Structure formats: structure tokens, C-alpha cells
mmCIF file of C-alpha atoms in Angstrom:
data_model
loop_
_atom_site.group_PDB
_atom_site.id
_atom_site.type_symbol
_atom_site.label_atom_id
_atom_site.label_comp_id
_atom_site.label_asym_id
_atom_site.label_seq_id
_atom_site.Cartn_x
_atom_site.Cartn_y
_atom_site.Cartn_z
ATOM 1 C CA UNK I 1 0.000 0.000 0.000
ATOM 2 C CA UNK I 2 2.674 2.498 0.987
ATOM 3 C CA UNK I 3 4.755 1.927 -2.157
ATOM 4 C CA UNK I 4 1.658 2.347 -4.318
ATOM 5 C CA UNK I 5 0.656 5.562 -2.498
ATOM 6 C CA UNK I 6 4.216 6.883 -2.826
ATOM 7 C CA UNK I 7 4.316 6.222 -6.580
ATOM 8 C CA UNK I 8 0.855 7.663 -7.167
ATOM 9 C CA UNK I 9 1.520 10.774 -5.061
ATOM 10 C CA UNK I 10 4.895 11.445 -6.708
ATOM 11 C CA UNK I 11 3.432 11.112 -10.201
ATOM 12 C CA UNK I 12 0.532 13.400 -9.239
ATOM 13 C CA UNK I 13 2.970 15.927 -7.758
ATOM 14 C CA UNK I 14 4.869 15.988 -11.057
ATOM 15 C CA UNK I 15 1.558 16.394 -12.902
ATOM 16 C CA UNK I 16 0.804 19.439 -10.714
ATOM 17 C CA UNK I 17 4.199 20.951 -11.489
ATOM 18 C CA UNK I 18 5.598 20.780 -7.956
ATOM 19 C CA UNK I 19 9.318 21.386 -7.524
ATOM 20 C CA UNK I 20 11.600 18.358 -7.742
ATOM 21 C CA UNK I 21 12.332 18.568 -3.994
ATOM 22 C CA UNK I 22 8.591 18.463 -3.241
ATOM 23 C CA UNK I 23 8.075 15.484 -5.555
ATOM 24 C CA UNK I 24 10.860 13.628 -3.731
ATOM 25 C CA UNK I 25 9.415 14.610 -0.341
ATOM 26 C CA UNK I 26 5.892 13.462 -1.194
ATOM 27 C CA UNK I 27 7.231 10.127 -2.477
ATOM 28 C CA UNK I 28 9.193 9.578 0.730
ATOM 29 C CA UNK I 29 6.250 10.675 2.879
ATOM 30 C CA UNK I 30 4.090 8.181 0.999
ATOM 31 C CA UNK I 31 6.521 5.400 1.850
ATOM 32 C CA UNK I 32 6.372 6.141 5.579
ATOM 33 C CA UNK I 33 2.846 7.525 6.011
ATOM 34 C CA UNK I 34 1.477 4.396 7.697
ATOM 35 C CA UNK I 35 4.453 3.547 9.920
ATOM 36 C CA UNK I 36 2.308 4.635 12.881
ATOM 37 C CA UNK I 37 -0.032 1.693 12.272
ATOM 38 C CA UNK I 38 2.344 -0.330 14.456
ATOM 39 C CA UNK I 39 0.975 1.631 17.428
ATOM 40 C CA UNK I 40 -2.499 0.142 16.892
ATOM 41 C CA UNK I 41 -3.358 -3.504 17.544
ATOM 42 C CA UNK I 42 -3.723 -5.854 14.567
ATOM 43 C CA UNK I 43 -6.959 -6.992 16.196
ATOM 44 C CA UNK I 44 -8.365 -3.574 15.293
ATOM 45 C CA UNK I 45 -6.876 -3.401 11.779
ATOM 46 C CA UNK I 46 -8.105 -6.895 10.953
ATOM 47 C CA UNK I 47 -11.578 -6.562 12.484
ATOM 48 C CA UNK I 48 -14.162 -7.508 9.831
ATOM 49 C CA UNK I 49 -17.009 -5.451 11.268
ATOM 50 C CA UNK I 50 -17.604 -1.896 12.407
ATOM 51 C CA UNK I 51 -15.191 -0.427 14.938
ATOM 52 C CA UNK I 52 -16.296 0.694 18.380
ATOM 53 C CA UNK I 53 -15.801 4.345 19.343
ATOM 54 C CA UNK I 54 -12.747 3.386 21.412
ATOM 55 C CA UNK I 55 -11.224 1.384 18.541
ATOM 56 C CA UNK I 56 -11.887 4.210 16.095
ATOM 57 C CA UNK I 57 -10.108 6.670 18.412
ATOM 58 C CA UNK I 58 -7.044 4.430 18.396
ATOM 59 C CA UNK I 59 -7.111 4.212 14.594
ATOM 60 C CA UNK I 60 -7.308 8.006 14.376
ATOM 61 C CA UNK I 61 -4.005 8.228 16.275
ATOM 62 C CA UNK I 62 -1.886 6.338 13.750
ATOM 63 C CA UNK I 63 -0.808 9.523 11.872
ATOM 64 C CA UNK I 64 0.245 10.942 15.247
ATOM 65 C CA UNK I 65 2.360 7.852 15.891
ATOM 66 C CA UNK I 66 3.943 8.212 12.448
ATOM 67 C CA UNK I 67 4.934 11.770 13.250
ATOM 68 C CA UNK I 68 6.250 10.824 16.708
ATOM 69 C CA UNK I 69 8.357 7.964 15.323
ATOM 70 C CA UNK I 70 9.879 10.147 12.593
ATOM 71 C CA UNK I 71 10.555 12.972 15.062
ATOM 72 C CA UNK I 72 13.152 10.734 16.703
ATOM 73 C CA UNK I 73 15.438 11.617 13.786
ATOM 74 C CA UNK I 74 15.993 15.293 12.891
ATOM 75 C CA UNK I 75 16.561 14.242 9.267
ATOM 76 C CA UNK I 76 13.205 12.415 9.088
ATOM 77 C CA UNK I 77 11.121 14.875 11.134
ATOM 78 C CA UNK I 78 10.045 17.028 8.132
ATOM 79 C CA UNK I 79 8.909 13.895 6.278
ATOM 80 C CA UNK I 80 7.038 12.735 9.361
ATOM 81 C CA UNK I 81 5.240 16.064 9.583
ATOM 82 C CA UNK I 82 4.102 15.726 5.954
ATOM 83 C CA UNK I 83 3.206 12.045 6.291
ATOM 84 C CA UNK I 84 1.095 12.769 9.389
ATOM 85 C CA UNK I 85 -1.254 14.890 7.251
ATOM 86 C CA UNK I 86 -2.442 12.046 5.004
ATOM 87 C CA UNK I 87 -5.850 11.793 6.727
ATOM 88 C CA UNK I 88 -6.462 15.536 7.056
ATOM 89 C CA UNK I 89 -9.300 17.048 5.042
ATOM 90 C CA UNK I 90 -9.904 20.544 3.653
ATOM 91 C CA UNK I 91 -13.142 20.911 5.619
ATOM 92 C CA UNK I 92 -11.412 20.129 8.937
ATOM 93 C CA UNK I 93 -13.076 16.718 9.288
ATOM 94 C CA UNK I 94 -9.851 14.720 9.041
ATOM 95 C CA UNK I 95 -7.521 13.414 11.709
ATOM 96 C CA UNK I 96 -5.528 13.511 13.836
ATOM 97 C CA UNK I 97 -5.229 17.304 14.125
ATOM 98 C CA UNK I 98 -8.213 18.522 12.064
ATOM 99 C CA UNK I 99 -6.023 21.274 10.636
ATOM 100 C CA UNK I 100 -7.244 24.281 8.672
ATOM 101 C CA UNK I 101 -6.890 24.129 4.878
ATOM 102 C CA UNK I 102 -4.248 26.869 4.989
ATOM 103 C CA UNK I 103 -2.008 24.414 6.862
ATOM 104 C CA UNK I 104 -2.204 21.835 4.077
ATOM 105 C CA UNK I 105 0.527 22.287 1.484
ATOM 106 C CA UNK I 106 0.003 21.121 -2.106
ATOM 107 C CA UNK I 107 2.148 18.073 -1.273
ATOM 108 C CA UNK I 108 -0.070 17.217 1.722
ATOM 109 C CA UNK I 109 -3.211 17.597 -0.392
ATOM 110 C CA UNK I 110 -1.792 15.301 -3.062
ATOM 111 C CA UNK I 111 -0.707 12.717 -0.485
ATOM 112 C CA UNK I 112 -4.221 12.685 1.022
ATOM 113 C CA UNK I 113 -5.902 12.196 -2.366
ATOM 114 C CA UNK I 114 -3.441 9.461 -3.377
ATOM 115 C CA UNK I 115 -3.949 7.620 -0.076
ATOM 116 C CA UNK I 116 -7.754 7.689 -0.399
ATOM 117 C CA UNK I 117 -7.732 6.487 -4.009
ATOM 118 C CA UNK I 118 -5.201 3.714 -3.365
ATOM 119 C CA UNK I 119 -6.932 2.512 -0.185
ATOM 120 C CA UNK I 120 -10.268 2.282 -1.994
ATOM 121 C CA UNK I 121 -8.777 0.016 -4.670
ATOM 122 C CA UNK I 122 -7.429 -2.424 -2.056
ATOM 123 C CA UNK I 123 -9.436 -4.993 -0.067
ATOM 124 C CA UNK I 124 -9.934 -4.371 3.632
ATOM 125 C CA UNK I 125 -11.273 -6.769 6.307
ATOM 126 C CA UNK I 126 -14.573 -4.847 6.417
ATOM 127 C CA UNK I 127 -15.042 -4.409 2.632
ATOM 128 C CA UNK I 128 -13.966 -5.658 -0.770
ATOM 129 C CA UNK I 129 -11.708 -3.636 -3.050
ATOM 130 C CA UNK I 130 -13.492 -1.032 -5.167
ATOM 131 C CA UNK I 131 -13.058 -1.163 -8.938
ATOM 132 C CA UNK I 132 -10.891 1.770 -10.134
ATOM 133 C CA UNK I 133 -13.897 3.582 -11.648
ATOM 134 C CA UNK I 134 -15.797 3.381 -8.351
ATOM 135 C CA UNK I 135 -12.724 4.618 -6.452
ATOM 136 C CA UNK I 136 -12.477 7.553 -8.872
ATOM 137 C CA UNK I 137 -16.157 8.371 -8.331
ATOM 138 C CA UNK I 138 -15.711 8.276 -4.557
ATOM 139 C CA UNK I 139 -12.746 10.651 -4.443
ATOM 140 C CA UNK I 140 -14.663 12.965 -6.759
ATOM 141 C CA UNK I 141 -17.559 12.908 -4.300
ATOM 142 C CA UNK I 142 -15.111 13.810 -1.539
ATOM 143 C CA UNK I 143 -13.753 16.613 -3.723
ATOM 144 C CA UNK I 144 -17.275 17.939 -4.380
ATOM 145 C CA UNK I 145 -18.000 17.819 -0.642
ATOM 146 C CA UNK I 146 -14.954 20.020 0.031
ATOM 147 C CA UNK I 147 -12.899 17.296 1.704
ATOM 148 C CA UNK I 148 -10.188 16.821 -0.934
ATOM 149 C CA UNK I 149 -8.420 19.396 -3.078
ATOM 150 C CA UNK I 150 -9.680 19.528 -6.681
ATOM 151 C CA UNK I 151 -6.263 19.948 -8.299
ATOM 152 C CA UNK I 152 -4.832 17.087 -6.230
ATOM 153 C CA UNK I 153 -7.765 14.792 -7.042
ATOM 154 C CA UNK I 154 -7.572 15.521 -10.754
ATOM 155 C CA UNK I 155 -3.812 14.929 -10.778
ATOM 156 C CA UNK I 156 -4.260 11.590 -8.981
ATOM 157 C CA UNK I 157 -7.051 10.584 -11.364
ATOM 158 C CA UNK I 158 -4.975 11.516 -14.411
ATOM 159 C CA UNK I 159 -1.894 9.545 -13.368
ATOM 160 C CA UNK I 160 -4.106 6.599 -12.342
ATOM 161 C CA UNK I 161 -5.458 6.473 -15.900
ATOM 162 C CA UNK I 162 -8.796 8.256 -15.421
ATOM 163 C CA UNK I 163 -10.154 11.357 -17.091
ATOM 164 C CA UNK I 164 -9.883 14.514 -14.978
ATOM 165 C CA UNK I 165 -13.253 15.746 -13.708
ATOM 166 C CA UNK I 166 -14.504 19.295 -14.248
ATOM 167 C CA UNK I 167 -14.348 21.424 -11.142
ATOM 168 C CA UNK I 168 -17.128 23.830 -10.280
ATOM 169 C CA UNK I 169 -15.544 26.756 -8.487
ATOM 170 C CA UNK I 170 -17.306 28.170 -5.456
ATOM 171 C CA UNK I 171 -16.934 31.930 -5.162
ATOM 172 C CA UNK I 172 -17.082 33.767 -1.811
ATOM 173 C CA UNK I 173 -20.486 34.966 -0.654
ATOM 174 C CA UNK I 174 -22.250 32.707 -3.138
ATOM 175 C CA UNK I 175 -21.333 34.985 -6.056
ATOM 176 C CA UNK I 176 -21.983 33.675 -9.550
ATOM 177 C CA UNK I 177 -19.360 33.574 -12.334
ATOM 178 C CA UNK I 178 -21.078 36.540 -13.994
ATOM 179 C CA UNK I 179 -21.027 38.611 -10.792
ATOM 180 C CA UNK I 180 -17.324 37.879 -10.354
ATOM 181 C CA UNK I 181 -16.738 38.904 -13.972
ATOM 182 C CA UNK I 182 -18.467 42.256 -13.282
ATOM 183 C CA UNK I 183 -16.412 42.790 -10.118
ATOM 184 C CA UNK I 184 -13.200 42.173 -12.053
ATOM 185 C CA UNK I 185 -14.139 44.846 -14.563
ATOM 186 C CA UNK I 186 -15.002 47.296 -11.758
ATOM 187 C CA UNK I 187 -11.663 46.556 -10.088
ATOM 188 C CA UNK I 188 -9.897 47.378 -13.351
ATOM 189 C CA UNK I 189 -11.546 50.802 -13.254
ATOM 190 C CA UNK I 190 -13.715 50.460 -16.352
ATOM 191 C CA UNK I 191 -16.615 52.837 -16.890
ATOM 192 C CA UNK I 192 -20.202 51.564 -17.190
ATOM 193 C CA UNK I 193 -20.010 51.928 -20.980
ATOM 194 C CA UNK I 194 -16.725 49.974 -21.157
ATOM 195 C CA UNK I 195 -18.068 47.253 -18.867
ATOM 196 C CA UNK I 196 -21.208 46.936 -20.998
ATOM 197 C CA UNK I 197 -19.058 46.505 -24.104
ATOM 198 C CA UNK I 198 -16.940 43.833 -22.386
ATOM 199 C CA UNK I 199 -20.020 42.002 -21.098
ATOM 200 C CA UNK I 200 -21.803 42.345 -24.458
ATOM 201 C CA UNK I 201 -24.841 44.095 -22.973
ATOM 202 C CA UNK I 202 -26.464 47.428 -23.783
#
């Protein structure tokens, strides 16, 4: 799983045009992102049914354990910090920190999308593996719900052999595309007559 996530994340990072150092970092973070699983009992990981609240809390700590393990080495600490973000979500619903989206670098966003896609395509004790098309649909649903970054999801889909999905941009305050277009013209200092000409209205 970790090798597959590392390869997928690195390829997606290249697709997004990240710097070579960031591509290398995201690959390495992918390789170590689940090291913290050793801090959680195999009885929990291998449980075929639903987890109890207590078991789920222990699962949610595995990114924390990854970070703690990597912090033992100053050379690995930055990779541990990146790897620990693989379950964070843009809407703050992730774990273990529930960080704000501003704290998620492009590399962290790519790593999260790659981990979700790869995990969905693999069998787990509580579910069968999803076909690649179903996994792609699911990460797109997460993207539409504001959990995963659109650019990261589309990069992961592209390198996994899927077609990128169109992204509907949400503007602040519920503004429409047309209203944003008008505001841009106002900000450029155009007169009403010039704006009308640009917008093709009388």
C-alpha cells in the first residue's frame, strides 16, 4: 500500500508541477505515512465489522504515531510532519489534528488524495476492493464535498489512468461567475459603458 501511495503521489505531484524537492518529499512521505499503524493492535486493523468508538479513536491516532516515530530523527522529522497529514481534510473533518486548509501544502493535499484512491482500490477486512472507476467516483464525491483538493484529485485521477473531472468553483459569498466577472471589470476601473461593451450588454 505504501509503495503504491508513494508512486501515485509522486506522479501526481509531477503532474501538478511541484518542484523536484517536493516530488521527492511526497514520495518519501508516501513510503512512511502508515508507519504509525504499528501503534495500533492488529486486532483492530483486521476486524471484519464496524469499529467501536474506542477502537476508532485508536485508529485516528496512527498519523500521530507516524509523526512521533519520525521525530526521533531530525533528518526524518520534516517527512514525518508531511506524512502525518495524510488523513487531514480541507473541511477540517480529518484526523488527527483537524487542521485548517491553509495548513495543508500542495504536497499534503496530493498525499491525502493518493492515499484515499489507493486505499479504496485495495481490499480491507470490512469491505472488498473497489473497482478503479468506483474509487475515482468516490474521491470525486469527496472533492465535491470540500474534503479533498480539486487539483490534487484531478492529478491523482490523471496519473491513475482516469479522465480529470470538471471542477465547479465556489466563489465567496455565493457569487456567480457573472457577478465575479463584473467585479473584475469594476476593479480594473472600467466605466459603465466599457463594462457593458466587455459584457456584451447594452
